[in-house]
PDB file of C-alpha atoms in Angstrom:
ATOM      1  CA  MET E   1     -24.166  19.341 -14.873  1.00 96.00           C
ATOM      2  CA  ARG E   2     -22.094  16.493 -13.397  1.00 98.00           C
ATOM      3  CA  ILE E   3     -21.756  13.360 -15.525  1.00 98.00           C
ATOM      4  CA  GLY E   4     -20.277  10.266 -13.943  1.00 98.00           C
ATOM      5  CA  VAL E   5     -18.255   7.871 -16.091  1.00 98.00           C
ATOM      6  CA  VAL E   6     -17.950   4.234 -15.000  1.00 98.00           C
ATOM      7  CA  ALA E   7     -16.870   1.046 -16.765  1.00 98.00           C
ATOM      8  CA  PRO E   8     -19.044  -1.979 -15.947  1.00 98.00           C
ATOM      9  CA  ALA E   9     -17.334  -4.050 -18.661  1.00 98.00           C
ATOM     10  CA  LYS E  10     -13.937  -3.205 -20.207  1.00 98.00           C
ATOM     11  CA  SER E  11     -11.571  -0.382 -19.324  1.00 98.00           C
ATOM     12  CA  ILE E  12     -10.492   2.821 -21.023  1.00 98.00           C
ATOM     13  CA  ASP E  13      -7.015   4.310 -20.668  1.00 96.00           C
ATOM     14  CA  ALA E  14      -6.011   7.564 -19.050  1.00 97.00           C
ATOM     15  CA  ALA E  15      -4.954   9.121 -22.363  1.00 97.00           C
ATOM     16  CA  LEU E  16      -8.447   8.653 -23.798  1.00 98.00           C
ATOM     17  CA  ALA E  17      -9.939  10.100 -20.615  1.00 98.00           C
ATOM     18  CA  ASP E  18      -7.726  13.182 -21.000  1.00 97.00           C
ATOM     19  CA  ARG E  19      -8.975  13.651 -24.570  1.00 97.00           C
ATOM     20  CA  LEU E  20     -12.532  13.306 -23.288  1.00 98.00           C
ATOM     21  CA  ARG E  21     -12.023  15.985 -20.640  1.00 97.00           C
ATOM     22  CA  THR E  22     -10.500  18.343 -23.189  1.00 97.00           C
ATOM     23  CA  LEU E  23     -13.384  17.885 -25.624  1.00 97.00           C
ATOM     24  CA  ALA E  24     -15.958  18.452 -22.892  1.00 97.00           C
ATOM     25  CA  ALA E  25     -14.167  21.526 -21.523  1.00 96.00           C
ATOM     26  CA  ASN E  26     -13.881  23.108 -24.963  1.00 96.00           C
ATOM     27  CA  SER E  27     -17.398  22.393 -26.250  1.00 96.00           C
ATOM     28  CA  PHE E  28     -19.540  21.890 -23.129  1.00 96.00           C
ATOM     29  CA  PRO E  29     -18.222  24.270 -20.457  1.00 94.00           C
ATOM     30  CA  GLY E  30     -21.222  23.643 -18.199  1.00 93.00           C
ATOM     31  CA  VAL E  31     -20.389  19.947 -17.931  1.00 97.00           C
ATOM     32  CA  GLU E  32     -18.181  18.412 -15.255  1.00 97.00           C
ATOM     33  CA  LEU E  33     -17.020  14.887 -16.020  1.00 98.00           C
ATOM     34  CA  VAL E  34     -16.456  12.722 -12.953  1.00 98.00           C
ATOM     35  CA  ILE E  35     -14.413   9.782 -14.235  1.00 98.00           C
ATOM     36  CA  ASP E  36     -14.128   7.013 -11.688  1.00 98.00           C
ATOM     37  CA  PRO E  37     -10.544   5.640 -11.428  1.00 98.00           C
ATOM     38  CA  GLN E  38     -12.130   2.213 -11.726  1.00 98.00           C
ATOM     39  CA  CYS E  39     -12.360   2.911 -15.479  1.00 98.00           C
ATOM     40  CA  TYR E  40      -8.566   2.395 -15.764  1.00 98.00           C
ATOM     41  CA  LEU E  41      -8.358  -0.896 -13.872  1.00 98.00           C
ATOM     42  CA  SER E  42      -7.516  -4.195 -15.542  1.00 96.00           C
ATOM     43  CA  ASP E  43      -8.480  -7.638 -14.305  1.00 97.00           C
ATOM     44  CA  GLY E  44      -8.007  -9.833 -17.336  1.00 96.00           C
ATOM     45  CA  HIS E  45     -10.855  -8.969 -19.705  1.00 95.00           C
ATOM     46  CA  PHE E  46     -12.560  -6.628 -17.248  1.00 98.00           C
ATOM     47  CA  ALA E  47     -12.119  -3.128 -15.815  1.00 98.00           C
ATOM     48  CA  GLY E  48     -11.518  -4.587 -12.384  1.00 98.00           C
ATOM     49  CA  PRO E  49     -13.125  -7.544 -10.588  1.00 98.00           C
ATOM     50  CA  ASP E  50     -16.906  -7.902 -10.640  1.00 98.00           C
ATOM     51  CA  ALA E  51     -17.271  -6.556  -7.082  1.00 98.00           C
ATOM     52  CA  VAL E  52     -15.200  -3.459  -7.879  1.00 98.00           C
ATOM     53  CA  ARG E  53     -17.134  -2.695 -11.062  1.00 98.00           C
ATOM     54  CA  ALA E  54     -20.417  -3.164  -9.198  1.00 98.00           C
ATOM     55  CA  ALA E  55     -19.326  -0.869  -6.365  1.00 98.00           C
ATOM     56  CA  ALA E  56     -18.229   1.862  -8.787  1.00 98.00           C
ATOM     57  CA  PHE E  57     -21.553   1.777 -10.617  1.00 98.00           C
ATOM     58  CA  LEU E  58     -23.554   1.838  -7.382  1.00 98.00           C
ATOM     59  CA  ALA E  59     -21.533   4.725  -5.965  1.00 98.00           C
ATOM     60  CA  MET E  60     -22.263   6.840  -9.047  1.00 98.00           C
ATOM     61  CA  ALA E  61     -25.891   5.743  -9.423  1.00 98.00           C
ATOM     62  CA  ASN E  62     -26.752   6.412  -5.786  1.00 98.00           C
ATOM     63  CA  ASP E  63     -24.897   9.741  -5.569  1.00 98.00           C
ATOM     64  CA  PRO E  64     -27.464  12.588  -5.693  1.00 98.00           C
ATOM     65  CA  ALA E  65     -24.722  14.985  -6.852  1.00 98.00           C
ATOM     66  CA  ILE E  66     -24.300  13.057 -10.133  1.00 98.00           C
ATOM     67  CA  ASP E  67     -26.881  13.981 -12.778  1.00 98.00           C
ATOM     68  CA  ALA E  68     -26.164  11.297 -15.378  1.00 98.00           C
ATOM     69  CA  ILE E  69     -24.119   8.154 -15.891  1.00 98.00           C
ATOM     70  CA  TRP E  70     -22.199   7.719 -19.102  1.00 98.00           C
ATOM     71  CA  PHE E  71     -20.881   4.208 -19.530  1.00 98.00           C
ATOM     72  CA  ALA E  72     -17.224   4.265 -20.580  1.00 98.00           C
ATOM     73  CA  ARG E  73     -17.307   1.480 -23.168  1.00 98.00           C
ATOM     74  CA  GLY E  74     -18.765  -1.914 -23.972  1.00 96.00           C
ATOM     75  CA  GLY E  75     -17.067  -5.261 -24.424  1.00 96.00           C
ATOM     76  CA  TYR E  76     -18.412  -7.781 -21.967  1.00 96.00           C
ATOM     77  CA  GLY E  77     -19.095  -7.701 -18.248  1.00 97.00           C
ATOM     78  CA  SER E  78     -22.138  -5.664 -17.263  1.00 98.00           C
ATOM     79  CA  GLY E  79     -24.431  -8.701 -17.126  1.00 98.00           C
ATOM     80  CA  ARG E  80     -22.189 -10.236 -14.476  1.00 98.00           C
ATOM     81  CA  ILE E  81     -23.030  -7.487 -11.971  1.00 98.00           C
ATOM     82  CA  LEU E  82     -26.801  -7.157 -12.499  1.00 98.00           C
ATOM     83  CA  ALA E  83     -27.837  -9.363  -9.589  1.00 97.00           C
ATOM     84  CA  ALA E  84     -25.495  -7.463  -7.272  1.00 98.00           C
ATOM     85  CA  VAL E  85     -26.411  -3.900  -8.240  1.00 98.00           C
ATOM     86  CA  MET E  86     -30.094  -3.819  -9.114  1.00 98.00           C
ATOM     87  CA  PRO E  87     -31.462  -4.473  -5.585  1.00 98.00           C
ATOM     88  CA  GLN E  88     -29.187  -1.746  -4.159  1.00 98.00           C
ATOM     89  CA  LEU E  89     -30.252   1.175  -6.355  1.00 98.00           C
ATOM     90  CA  GLY E  90     -31.802   3.987  -4.352  1.00 97.00           C
ATOM     91  CA  PRO E  91     -33.948   7.062  -5.081  1.00 98.00           C
ATOM     92  CA  ALA E  92     -31.072   9.054  -6.608  1.00 98.00           C
ATOM     93  CA  ALA E  93     -30.574   6.349  -9.230  1.00 98.00           C
ATOM     94  CA  ALA E  94     -34.143   6.833 -10.455  1.00 98.00           C
ATOM     95  CA  ARG E  95     -33.522  10.501 -11.269  1.00 97.00           C
ATOM     96  CA  LYS E  96     -30.538  10.051 -13.608  1.00 98.00           C
ATOM     97  CA  ALA E  97     -29.978   9.632 -17.321  1.00 98.00           C
ATOM     98  CA  TYR E  98     -27.976   6.573 -18.417  1.00 98.00           C
ATOM     99  CA  LEU E  99     -26.256   6.432 -21.801  1.00 98.00           C
ATOM    100  CA  GLY E 100     -24.399   3.601 -23.527  1.00 98.00           C
ATOM    101  CA  TYR E 101     -24.754   0.752 -25.981  1.00 98.00           C
ATOM    102  CA  SER E 102     -23.325  -2.663 -26.859  1.00 98.00           C
ATOM    103  CA  ASP E 103     -22.761  -4.711 -23.657  1.00 98.00           C
ATOM    104  CA  MET E 104     -24.317  -1.886 -21.628  1.00 98.00           C
ATOM    105  CA  GLY E 105     -27.649  -3.148 -22.951  1.00 98.00           C
ATOM    106  CA  PHE E 106     -27.696  -5.562 -20.011  1.00 98.00           C
ATOM    107  CA  LEU E 107     -27.748  -2.714 -17.502  1.00 98.00           C
ATOM    108  CA  MET E 108     -29.948  -0.447 -19.587  1.00 98.00           C
ATOM    109  CA  GLY E 109     -32.496  -3.195 -20.138  1.00 98.00           C
ATOM    110  CA  ALA E 110     -32.621  -3.948 -16.407  1.00 98.00           C
ATOM    111  CA  LEU E 111     -32.956  -0.240 -15.554  1.00 98.00           C
ATOM    112  CA  TYR E 112     -35.744   0.249 -18.077  1.00 98.00           C
ATOM    113  CA  ALA E 113     -37.537  -2.882 -16.861  1.00 98.00           C
ATOM    114  CA  ARG E 114     -37.791  -1.235 -13.446  1.00 97.00           C
ATOM    115  CA  ARG E 115     -38.394   2.258 -14.891  1.00 96.00           C
ATOM    116  CA  LEU E 116     -35.309   3.611 -13.163  1.00 97.00           C
ATOM    117  CA  GLY E 117     -33.976   6.786 -14.746  1.00 97.00           C
ATOM    118  CA  ARG E 118     -33.917   7.874 -18.380  1.00 98.00           C
ATOM    119  CA  VAL E 119     -32.166   5.200 -20.417  1.00 98.00           C
ATOM    120  CA  ALA E 120     -30.764   5.730 -23.907  1.00 98.00           C
ATOM    121  CA  HIS E 121     -28.731   3.781 -26.451  1.00 98.00           C
ATOM    122  CA  GLY E 122     -25.966   6.002 -27.786  1.00 98.00           C
ATOM    123  CA  PRO E 123     -22.234   6.772 -28.098  1.00 98.00           C
ATOM    124  CA  MET E 124     -19.775   6.263 -25.251  1.00 98.00           C
ATOM    125  CA  PRO E 125     -16.368   7.741 -24.337  1.00 98.00           C
ATOM    126  CA  GLY E 126     -14.692   4.640 -25.780  1.00 98.00           C
ATOM    127  CA  ASP E 127     -15.825   5.787 -29.228  1.00 98.00           C
ATOM    128  CA  LEU E 128     -13.016   8.358 -29.123  1.00 98.00           C
ATOM    129  CA  ALA E 129     -10.753   5.456 -30.116  1.00 97.00           C
ATOM    130  CA  ARG E 130     -12.529   5.298 -33.496  1.00 97.00           C
ATOM    131  CA  GLU E 131     -11.470   7.494 -36.398  1.00 97.00           C
ATOM    132  CA  GLY E 132     -13.752  10.521 -36.266  1.00 97.00           C
ATOM    133  CA  GLY E 133     -15.000   9.490 -32.823  1.00 98.00           C
ATOM    134  CA  GLU E 134     -15.073  13.088 -31.591  1.00 98.00           C
ATOM    135  CA  LYS E 135     -18.360  13.711 -33.399  1.00 97.00           C
ATOM    136  CA  ALA E 136     -19.980  10.672 -31.775  1.00 98.00           C
ATOM    137  CA  VAL E 137     -18.847  11.743 -28.307  1.00 98.00           C
ATOM    138  CA  ALA E 138     -19.988  15.333 -28.924  1.00 98.00           C
ATOM    139  CA  ARG E 139     -23.395  14.020 -30.026  1.00 98.00           C
ATOM    140  CA  ALA E 140     -23.716  12.051 -26.792  1.00 98.00           C
ATOM    141  CA  LEU E 141     -22.701  15.014 -24.664  1.00 98.00           C
ATOM    142  CA  ALA E 142     -25.164  17.255 -26.507  1.00 98.00           C
ATOM    143  CA  TRP E 143     -27.989  14.894 -25.586  1.00 98.00           C
ATOM    144  CA  LEU E 144     -26.852  14.396 -21.991  1.00 98.00           C
ATOM    145  CA  ALA E 145     -26.152  18.075 -21.296  1.00 96.00           C
ATOM    146  CA  ARG E 146     -29.033  19.781 -23.066  1.00 95.00           C
ATOM    147  CA  GLY E 147     -31.343  17.129 -24.487  1.00 96.00           C
ATOM    148  CA  ASP E 148     -30.332  18.077 -28.041  1.00 97.00           C
ATOM    149  CA  ARG E 149     -32.897  16.504 -30.369  1.00 96.00           C
ATOM    150  CA  ALA E 150     -30.432  16.742 -33.269  1.00 97.00           C
ATOM    151  CA  ALA E 151     -28.574  13.862 -31.578  1.00 98.00           C
ATOM    152  CA  LEU E 152     -31.586  11.540 -31.852  1.00 98.00           C
ATOM    153  CA  GLU E 153     -32.117   8.778 -34.384  1.00 98.00           C
ATOM    154  CA  GLY E 154     -34.228  10.329 -37.112  1.00 97.00           C
ATOM    155  CA  GLY E 155     -36.942   7.696 -37.366  1.00 97.00           C
ATOM    156  CA  LEU E 156     -38.284   7.890 -33.812  1.00 97.00           C
ATOM    157  CA  GLY E 157     -41.992   8.553 -33.882  1.00 88.00           C
ATOM    158  CA  GLN E 158     -45.295   8.194 -32.101  1.00 88.00           C
ATOM    159  CA  ARG E 159     -44.601   4.815 -30.521  1.00 96.00           C
ATOM    160  CA  PRO E 160     -42.099   4.135 -27.744  1.00 98.00           C
ATOM    161  CA  ALA E 161     -38.763   2.721 -28.881  1.00 98.00           C
ATOM    162  CA  ALA E 162     -35.873   0.709 -27.475  1.00 98.00           C
ATOM    163  CA  ALA E 163     -32.512  -0.115 -29.049  1.00 98.00           C
ATOM    164  CA  PHE E 164     -30.181  -3.025 -28.371  1.00 98.00           C
ATOM    165  CA  ASN E 165     -27.227  -4.895 -29.699  1.00 98.00           C
ATOM    166  CA  LEU E 166     -28.871  -8.038 -31.047  1.00 98.00           C
ATOM    167  CA  ALA E 167     -26.662 -10.479 -29.141  1.00 97.00           C
ATOM    168  CA  ILE E 168     -27.303  -8.640 -25.851  1.00 98.00           C
ATOM    169  CA  LEU E 169     -31.050  -8.583 -26.443  1.00 98.00           C
ATOM    170  CA  ALA E 170     -30.997 -12.322 -27.107  1.00 97.00           C
ATOM    171  CA  GLY E 171     -29.016 -12.786 -23.892  1.00 97.00           C
ATOM    172  CA  LEU E 172     -31.684 -10.896 -21.940  1.00 98.00           C
ATOM    173  CA  CYS E 173     -34.507 -13.073 -23.271  1.00 97.00           C
ATOM    174  CA  GLY E 174     -35.771 -15.520 -20.682  1.00 95.00           C
ATOM    175  CA  THR E 175     -34.332 -13.484 -17.796  1.00 97.00           C
ATOM    176  CA  PRO E 176     -36.013 -11.137 -15.304  1.00 96.00           C
ATOM    177  CA  TRP E 177     -33.895  -8.270 -16.654  1.00 98.00           C
ATOM    178  CA  LEU E 178     -35.646  -8.001 -20.024  1.00 98.00           C
ATOM    179  CA  PRO E 179     -38.075  -5.045 -20.014  1.00 98.00           C
ATOM    180  CA  ASP E 180     -41.646  -5.243 -21.224  1.00 97.00           C
ATOM    181  CA  LEU E 181     -41.348  -4.009 -24.818  1.00 98.00           C
ATOM    182  CA  ALA E 182     -45.011  -4.367 -25.766  1.00 97.00           C
ATOM    183  CA  ASP E 183     -46.015  -1.669 -28.262  1.00 98.00           C
ATOM    184  CA  HIS E 184     -42.359  -0.599 -28.674  1.00 98.00           C
ATOM    185  CA  VAL E 185     -40.537  -0.284 -31.953  1.00 98.00           C
ATOM    186  CA  LEU E 186     -37.390  -2.357 -31.478  1.00 98.00           C
ATOM    187  CA  LEU E 187     -34.147  -1.126 -33.068  1.00 98.00           C
ATOM    188  CA  ILE E 188     -31.333  -3.670 -33.322  1.00 98.00           C
ATOM    189  CA  GLU E 189     -27.699  -3.612 -34.450  1.00 98.00           C
ATOM    190  CA  ASP E 190     -24.661  -5.859 -34.121  1.00 98.00           C
ATOM    191  CA  VAL E 191     -20.943  -6.186 -34.794  1.00 97.00           C
ATOM    192  CA  SER E 192     -18.288  -8.833 -35.501  1.00 96.00           C
ATOM    193  CA  GLU E 193     -20.615 -11.769 -36.134  1.00 96.00           C
ATOM    194  CA  PRO E 194     -20.948 -14.074 -39.150  1.00 96.00           C
ATOM    195  CA  LEU E 195     -24.354 -13.824 -40.763  1.00 96.00           C
ATOM    196  CA  TYR E 196     -25.409 -17.327 -39.769  1.00 96.00           C
ATOM    197  CA  ARG E 197     -25.148 -16.239 -36.127  1.00 96.00           C
ATOM    198  CA  ILE E 198     -27.240 -13.146 -36.872  1.00 97.00           C
ATOM    199  CA  ASP E 199     -29.855 -15.447 -38.385  1.00 97.00           C
ATOM    200  CA  ARG E 200     -29.748 -17.681 -35.317  1.00 97.00           C
ATOM    201  CA  LEU E 201     -30.182 -14.694 -32.997  1.00 97.00           C
ATOM    202  CA  LEU E 202     -33.125 -13.519 -35.069  1.00 97.00           C
ATOM    203  CA  PHE E 203     -34.726 -16.946 -34.681  1.00 97.00           C
ATOM    204  CA  GLN E 204     -34.529 -16.483 -30.909  1.00 95.00           C
ATOM    205  CA  LEU E 205     -36.094 -13.028 -31.106  1.00 95.00           C
ATOM    206  CA  ALA E 206     -38.867 -14.201 -33.392  1.00 95.00           C
ATOM    207  CA  HIS E 207     -39.889 -16.908 -30.928  1.00 95.00           C
ATOM    208  CA  ALA E 208     -39.134 -15.247 -27.576  1.00 96.00           C
ATOM    209  CA  THR E 209     -42.417 -15.214 -25.673  1.00 95.00           C
ATOM    210  CA  GLN E 210     -41.314 -12.101 -23.730  1.00 95.00           C
ATOM    211  CA  LEU E 211     -41.164 -10.122 -26.978  1.00 96.00           C
ATOM    212  CA  LYS E 212     -44.711 -10.824 -28.069  1.00 93.00           C
ATOM    213  CA  GLY E 213     -46.479  -7.537 -28.609  1.00 95.00           C
ATOM    214  CA  VAL E 214     -43.617  -5.448 -30.000  1.00 97.00           C
ATOM    215  CA  ALA E 215     -44.892  -2.994 -32.597  1.00 97.00           C
ATOM    216  CA  GLY E 216     -42.196  -3.632 -35.183  1.00 97.00           C
ATOM    217  CA  VAL E 217     -38.471  -4.017 -35.799  1.00 98.00           C
ATOM    218  CA  ARG E 218     -35.925  -1.703 -37.429  1.00 98.00           C
ATOM    219  CA  LEU E 219     -32.444  -2.771 -38.479  1.00 97.00           C
ATOM    220  CA  GLY E 220     -29.381  -0.728 -37.621  1.00 98.00           C
ATOM    221  CA  ARG E 221     -25.946  -1.426 -39.026  1.00 98.00           C
ATOM    222  CA  VAL E 222     -24.398  -4.874 -38.750  1.00 97.00           C
ATOM    223  CA  SER E 223     -20.697  -4.127 -39.139  1.00 96.00           C
ATOM    224  CA  ASP E 224     -17.416  -6.028 -39.294  1.00 96.00           C
ATOM    225  CA  ILE E 225     -19.279  -9.111 -40.562  1.00 95.00           C
ATOM    226  CA  GLN E 226     -17.103 -12.167 -40.098  1.00 96.00           C
ATOM    227  CA  PRO E 227     -16.533 -14.533 -43.020  1.00 94.00           C
ATOM    228  CA  ASN E 228     -18.863 -17.465 -43.503  1.00 90.00           C
ATOM    229  CA  GLU E 229     -17.803 -20.704 -45.199  1.00 91.00           C
ATOM    230  CA  PRO E 230     -19.585 -21.408 -47.456  1.00 93.00           C
ATOM    231  CA  PRO E 231     -20.631 -17.774 -48.111  1.00 93.00           C
ATOM    232  CA  TRP E 232     -23.975 -16.637 -46.729  1.00 94.00           C
ATOM    233  CA  ARG E 233     -26.200 -15.554 -49.601  1.00 94.00           C
ATOM    234  CA  GLU E 234     -29.296 -14.071 -47.952  1.00 95.00           C
ATOM    235  CA  PRO E 235     -29.229 -10.254 -47.590  1.00 94.00           C
ATOM    236  CA  LEU E 236     -29.743  -8.840 -44.108  1.00 94.00           C
ATOM    237  CA  ALA E 237     -32.957  -7.028 -45.022  1.00 93.00           C
ATOM    238  CA  THR E 238     -34.387 -10.275 -46.397  1.00 95.00           C
ATOM    239  CA  MET E 239     -33.465 -12.072 -43.177  1.00 95.00           C
ATOM    240  CA  LEU E 240     -35.177  -9.410 -41.087  1.00 95.00           C
ATOM    241  CA  ALA E 241     -38.320  -9.416 -43.199  1.00 95.00           C
ATOM    242  CA  ARG E 242     -38.543 -13.214 -43.009  1.00 96.00           C
ATOM    243  CA  TRP E 243     -38.110 -13.408 -39.232  1.00 97.00           C
ATOM    244  CA  CYS E 244     -40.442 -10.442 -38.637  1.00 97.00           C
ATOM    245  CA  ALA E 245     -43.094 -12.249 -40.658  1.00 96.00           C
ATOM    246  CA  GLU E 246     -42.606 -15.318 -38.464  1.00 95.00           C
ATOM    247  CA  MET E 247     -42.807 -13.079 -35.397  1.00 95.00           C
ATOM    248  CA  GLY E 248     -45.978 -11.489 -36.756  1.00 96.00           C
ATOM    249  CA  VAL E 249     -44.705  -7.895 -36.684  1.00 97.00           C
ATOM    250  CA  PRO E 250     -43.758  -5.467 -39.461  1.00 97.00           C
ATOM    251  CA  PHE E 251     -40.170  -4.934 -40.554  1.00 97.00           C
ATOM    252  CA  LEU E 252     -39.931  -1.148 -40.506  1.00 97.00           C
ATOM    253  CA  GLY E 253     -36.673  -0.670 -42.389  1.00 96.00           C
ATOM    254  CA  ALA E 254     -33.321   0.839 -41.529  1.00 97.00           C
ATOM    255  CA  ALA E 255     -32.227   2.521 -38.294  1.00 98.00           C
ATOM    256  CA  ASP E 256     -29.311   4.921 -37.875  1.00 98.00           C
ATOM    257  CA  ILE E 257     -27.519   3.070 -35.074  1.00 98.00           C
ATOM    258  CA  GLY E 258     -24.494   0.810 -34.907  1.00 98.00           C
ATOM    259  CA  HIS E 259     -20.969   0.280 -33.616  1.00 98.00           C
ATOM    260  CA  ASP E 260     -19.621   3.342 -35.437  1.00 98.00           C
ATOM    261  CA  VAL E 261     -19.229   7.104 -35.192  1.00 98.00           C
ATOM    262  CA  ASP E 262     -22.616   7.716 -36.848  1.00 98.00           C
ATOM    263  CA  ASN E 263     -24.458   5.944 -34.026  1.00 98.00           C
ATOM    264  CA  LYS E 264     -27.427   8.101 -33.008  1.00 98.00           C
ATOM    265  CA  VAL E 265     -29.132   8.380 -29.620  1.00 98.00           C
ATOM    266  CA  VAL E 266     -32.288   6.333 -28.984  1.00 98.00           C
ATOM    267  CA  PRO E 267     -34.006   7.119 -25.676  1.00 98.00           C
ATOM    268  CA  PHE E 268     -36.027   4.186 -24.388  1.00 98.00           C
ATOM    269  CA  GLY E 269     -39.749   4.909 -24.366  1.00 98.00           C
ATOM    270  CA  LEU E 270     -41.289   8.005 -25.949  1.00 96.00           C
ATOM    271  CA  VAL E 271     -39.165  11.024 -26.897  1.00 91.00           C
TER     272      VAL E 271
END
């Protein structure tokens, strides 16, 4: 199996890529990682200019010799290339798996909206930079290489599901890139936000007309919460229950996803 690694947002460094190759060679000998040199570029915040990141993604997506695309890391940047790449995806792109999370939700949402490929929220190579990140990366490779169900989030059930970083999902609302999530259980997570911003994002979700018809909402981990002055007193679960009630859907409890090494894989749709 050949897995292409591209960086539509921020870069990874060559040392991390070497660790990734070693892990894959030792534990997944049937996997060949094809890491685009674009992943190491730097153009301010981004892994190269928009046009270069778009070209690298398209080259991998449209290459019939690549079986899956594994996004290198998040950050910010994939939304900037959507209008350039989506009209240029060919038949080979529709046959691939795509795995990532965080900012990659822009691309994964747009792919799922057009039913291109098999899209999943899950760990990325950049997670090797976290303490204990090897287990997250191995979990992702196990799903990509052999569809290992042990890598999946444990609460996936009879309804289709989709998982997003909350801020990215809010950014997709009102755009043509947001998929139809009617009858889906929606799993959300976030990182590095104060709780008042989480509440504000939940207001947008509760009243987004494009999200009418979702079957329910589950809450992943909200980590690295930034301080609020004065302190925010409402617990996260209470916030979710309140906004779900306003949205008219059930709050279905916790989800095992987040910006951490325990992040599980959530394929979009039915598993």
